[in-house]
Amino acid sequence: MGGTTMEGTKRQRRGDTRQRIQDVALDLFAEQGYEKTSLREIAERLDVTKAALYYHFKTKEEILVSIFEDLTRPMDELIEWGKAQPHTLQTKQEVLRRYSEALAGAAPLFRFMQENQATIRELSIGNQFKDRMLQMRDIIRDPDASLTDQVRCVSALFTMHAGMFVLQEVEGNPEEKREAVLEVAIDLVTQAHSGEGTS
């Protein structure tokens, strides 16, 4: 039994180290930009050897891709869930609620993406993110709705993204700000459905 616990502890430590590398790398990427950050600097900030860092990640891009995959996993799960639901107002409202929570969990990544747009476009994660956004758009938007109502639905997604950045500078409780952004996004989707007689 003791062997299993020790193995679990080793795995836990490895997971913690990976997480620490991701956190430190994301901090450095945000502070000085992705291009100007080296693996050596990440290792120094972690107070580990470059070889220890290499055990987990061989390149900066590997670190960034792993951060992206970990932080966007809830979005992938949400997209799968949303595709399996009926295309109703209730589904869209629930998608927005869940998306709001997923965005809150991925806030550091979104800040990085906002500040390093040129880098993101060059890396594979740029296309992956664009693909996710198109899938979210297709869940939220009804292609048979009027153009105005389609714009309202797509604007709900942009409202949530913009809210993450614009409200960073606004004083107040982060949860209250998140709820305010969500309320506006839900209002847009609800308004898009009001002409269809959907309740």
Short mmCIF file of C-alpha atoms in Angstrom, two decimals:
data_model
loop_
_atom_site.label_atom_id
_atom_site.label_comp_id
_atom_site.label_asym_id
_atom_site.label_seq_id
_atom_site.Cartn_x
_atom_site.Cartn_y
_atom_site.Cartn_z
CA MET A 1 0.00 0.00 0.00
CA GLY A 2 2.90 2.33 0.88
CA GLY A 3 4.30 1.93 -2.66
CA THR A 4 1.07 3.14 -4.22
CA THR A 5 1.03 6.20 -1.99
CA MET A 6 4.66 6.97 -2.85
CA GLU A 7 3.91 6.62 -6.59
CA GLY A 8 0.90 8.90 -6.19
CA THR A 9 3.07 11.42 -4.35
CA LYS A 10 5.68 11.34 -7.14
CA ARG A 11 2.98 11.88 -9.74
CA GLN A 12 1.54 14.72 -7.67
CA ARG A 13 4.95 16.38 -7.39
CA ARG A 14 5.47 16.04 -11.14
CA GLY A 15 2.07 17.64 -11.73
CA ASP A 16 2.92 20.45 -9.29
CA THR A 17 6.25 21.09 -11.06
CA ARG A 18 4.53 21.20 -14.44
CA GLN A 19 1.95 23.63 -13.03
CA ARG A 20 4.69 25.81 -11.47
CA ILE A 21 6.53 25.94 -14.82
CA GLN A 22 3.33 26.98 -16.58
CA ASP A 23 2.52 29.67 -13.99
CA VAL A 24 6.05 31.14 -13.99
CA ALA A 25 6.29 31.03 -17.79
CA LEU A 26 2.93 32.77 -18.18
CA ASP A 27 4.01 35.46 -15.68
CA LEU A 28 7.25 36.04 -17.60
CA PHE A 29 5.49 36.01 -20.97
CA ALA A 30 3.07 38.64 -19.63
CA GLU A 31 5.86 40.75 -18.06
CA GLN A 32 8.34 40.87 -20.92
CA GLY A 33 6.63 39.24 -23.89
CA TYR A 34 6.84 35.73 -25.27
CA GLU A 35 9.65 36.48 -27.73
CA LYS A 36 11.92 38.07 -25.11
CA THR A 37 11.51 35.25 -22.57
CA SER A 38 14.03 32.38 -22.66
CA LEU A 39 13.85 28.89 -21.19
CA ARG A 40 16.91 29.87 -19.11
CA GLU A 41 14.98 32.76 -17.53
CA ILE A 42 12.05 30.48 -16.76
CA ALA A 43 14.44 27.98 -15.11
CA GLU A 44 16.13 30.77 -13.12
CA ARG A 45 12.80 32.15 -11.88
CA LEU A 46 11.83 28.61 -10.79
CA ASP A 47 15.29 28.11 -9.25
CA VAL A 48 15.78 24.85 -11.17
CA THR A 49 18.35 23.78 -13.76
CA LYS A 50 17.58 24.07 -17.46
CA ALA A 51 17.86 20.25 -17.58
CA ALA A 52 15.10 19.96 -14.96
CA LEU A 53 12.92 22.25 -17.06
CA TYR A 54 13.72 20.19 -20.19
CA TYR A 55 12.39 17.09 -18.42
CA HIS A 56 8.92 18.63 -18.65
CA PHE A 57 9.14 20.91 -21.70
CA LYS A 58 11.66 21.13 -24.56
CA THR A 59 10.58 24.53 -25.92
CA LYS A 60 8.70 27.68 -24.95
CA GLU A 61 6.02 26.76 -27.45
CA GLU A 62 5.49 23.41 -25.67
CA ILE A 63 4.94 25.31 -22.42
CA LEU A 64 2.51 27.73 -24.06
CA VAL A 65 0.59 24.94 -25.83
CA SER A 66 0.28 23.02 -22.53
CA ILE A 67 -1.03 26.15 -20.76
CA PHE A 68 -3.48 26.71 -23.59
CA GLU A 69 -4.70 23.09 -23.54
CA ASP A 70 -5.10 22.99 -19.75
CA LEU A 71 -6.89 26.32 -19.46
CA THR A 72 -9.17 25.80 -22.47
CA ARG A 73 -10.21 22.21 -21.62
CA PRO A 74 -13.42 23.50 -19.91
CA MET A 75 -14.23 25.35 -23.15
CA ASP A 76 -13.79 22.17 -25.20
CA GLU A 77 -16.12 20.34 -22.79
CA LEU A 78 -18.61 23.20 -23.06
CA ILE A 79 -18.53 23.11 -26.88
CA GLU A 80 -19.20 19.35 -26.86
CA TRP A 81 -22.05 19.83 -24.38
CA GLY A 82 -23.51 22.76 -26.36
CA LYS A 83 -23.47 20.86 -29.66
CA ALA A 84 -25.49 18.04 -28.09
CA GLN A 85 -28.23 20.38 -26.78
CA PRO A 86 -31.33 21.67 -28.56
CA HIS A 87 -30.81 25.09 -30.18
CA THR A 88 -33.00 26.94 -27.64
CA LEU A 89 -32.72 30.18 -25.71
CA GLN A 90 -32.26 28.19 -22.48
CA THR A 91 -29.32 26.29 -23.98
CA LYS A 92 -27.68 29.51 -25.17
CA GLN A 93 -28.13 31.16 -21.78
CA GLU A 94 -26.58 28.13 -20.05
CA VAL A 95 -23.70 28.09 -22.56
CA LEU A 96 -23.00 31.74 -21.74
CA ARG A 97 -23.10 31.03 -17.97
CA ARG A 98 -20.66 28.14 -18.32
CA TYR A 99 -18.48 30.10 -20.74
CA SER A 100 -18.28 32.95 -18.24
CA GLU A 101 -16.90 30.55 -15.62
CA ALA A 102 -14.44 29.02 -18.12
CA LEU A 103 -13.19 32.48 -19.10
CA ALA A 104 -12.68 33.45 -15.46
CA GLY A 105 -10.51 30.35 -15.00
CA ALA A 106 -8.48 31.16 -18.11
CA ALA A 107 -8.08 34.91 -17.46
CA PRO A 108 -4.23 34.87 -17.34
CA LEU A 109 -4.09 33.10 -20.71
CA PHE A 110 -6.51 35.58 -22.29
CA ARG A 111 -4.45 38.50 -20.98
CA PHE A 112 -1.36 36.92 -22.53
CA MET A 113 -3.19 36.38 -25.84
CA GLN A 114 -4.39 40.00 -25.86
CA GLU A 115 -0.87 41.34 -25.27
CA ASN A 116 0.91 38.94 -27.67
CA GLN A 117 -1.44 38.81 -30.66
CA ALA A 118 1.33 38.65 -33.29
CA THR A 119 2.94 35.67 -31.53
CA ILE A 120 -0.41 33.91 -31.15
CA ARG A 121 -1.09 34.27 -34.89
CA GLU A 122 2.23 32.56 -35.66
CA LEU A 123 1.73 29.63 -33.26
CA SER A 124 -0.62 26.68 -33.62
CA ILE A 125 -2.74 27.84 -30.68
CA GLY A 126 -3.92 30.86 -32.69
CA ASN A 127 -5.74 28.62 -35.17
CA GLN A 128 -6.99 26.35 -32.39
CA PHE A 129 -8.47 29.34 -30.57
CA LYS A 130 -10.07 30.68 -33.75
CA ASP A 131 -11.62 27.24 -34.36
CA ARG A 132 -13.05 27.18 -30.82
CA MET A 133 -14.55 30.64 -31.32
CA LEU A 134 -16.20 29.57 -34.58
CA GLN A 135 -17.69 26.54 -32.82
CA MET A 136 -18.96 28.75 -29.98
CA ARG A 137 -20.44 31.12 -32.55
CA ASP A 138 -22.30 28.25 -34.22
CA ILE A 139 -23.78 27.13 -30.88
CA ILE A 140 -24.91 30.66 -29.93
CA ARG A 141 -26.08 31.90 -33.33
CA ASP A 142 -29.13 30.67 -35.19
CA PRO A 143 -28.38 30.78 -38.94
CA ASP A 144 -32.10 31.10 -39.72
CA ALA A 145 -32.52 34.20 -37.52
CA SER A 146 -32.49 37.73 -38.92
CA LEU A 147 -29.07 39.22 -39.52
CA THR A 148 -29.64 41.66 -36.63
CA ASP A 149 -30.40 38.80 -34.24
CA GLN A 150 -27.37 36.83 -35.45
CA VAL A 151 -25.22 39.90 -34.72
CA ARG A 152 -26.75 40.13 -31.24
CA CYS A 153 -25.83 36.51 -30.51
CA VAL A 154 -22.26 36.82 -31.79
CA SER A 155 -21.94 40.14 -29.92
CA ALA A 156 -22.77 38.29 -26.71
CA LEU A 157 -19.52 36.33 -27.10
CA PHE A 158 -17.51 39.47 -27.89
CA THR A 159 -19.08 41.18 -24.87
CA MET A 160 -17.74 38.43 -22.64
CA HIS A 161 -14.24 38.69 -24.14
CA ALA A 162 -14.19 42.50 -24.04
CA GLY A 163 -15.47 42.47 -20.46
CA MET A 164 -12.43 40.48 -19.36
CA PHE A 165 -10.07 43.20 -20.57
CA VAL A 166 -12.00 46.43 -20.26
CA LEU A 167 -13.17 45.79 -16.70
CA GLN A 168 -9.66 44.95 -15.43
CA GLU A 169 -9.11 48.68 -14.95
CA VAL A 170 -12.51 49.26 -13.31
CA GLU A 171 -12.66 49.23 -9.52
CA GLY A 172 -14.86 46.58 -7.97
CA ASN A 173 -15.34 42.98 -7.00
CA PRO A 174 -14.16 40.64 -9.83
CA GLU A 175 -17.18 38.37 -9.35
CA GLU A 176 -19.60 41.32 -9.58
CA LYS A 177 -17.87 42.48 -12.78
CA ARG A 178 -18.09 38.97 -14.25
CA GLU A 179 -21.81 38.81 -13.39
CA ALA A 180 -22.43 42.23 -14.97
CA VAL A 181 -20.75 41.14 -18.22
CA LEU A 182 -22.71 37.88 -18.20
CA GLU A 183 -25.98 39.75 -17.65
CA VAL A 184 -25.34 41.94 -20.71
CA ALA A 185 -24.39 38.89 -22.83
CA ILE A 186 -27.54 37.02 -21.75
CA ASP A 187 -29.64 40.14 -22.48
CA LEU A 188 -28.28 40.20 -26.05
CA VAL A 189 -29.11 36.53 -26.68
CA THR A 190 -32.52 36.88 -25.04
CA GLN A 191 -33.30 39.94 -27.17
CA ALA A 192 -32.28 37.98 -30.28
CA HIS A 193 -34.90 35.37 -29.38
CA SER A 194 -37.69 37.77 -28.40
CA GLY A 195 -38.90 38.19 -31.98
CA GLU A 196 -39.32 34.44 -32.45
CA GLY A 197 -41.83 34.00 -29.65
CA THR A 198 -39.41 31.69 -27.84
CA SER A 199 -39.77 31.74 -24.08
#
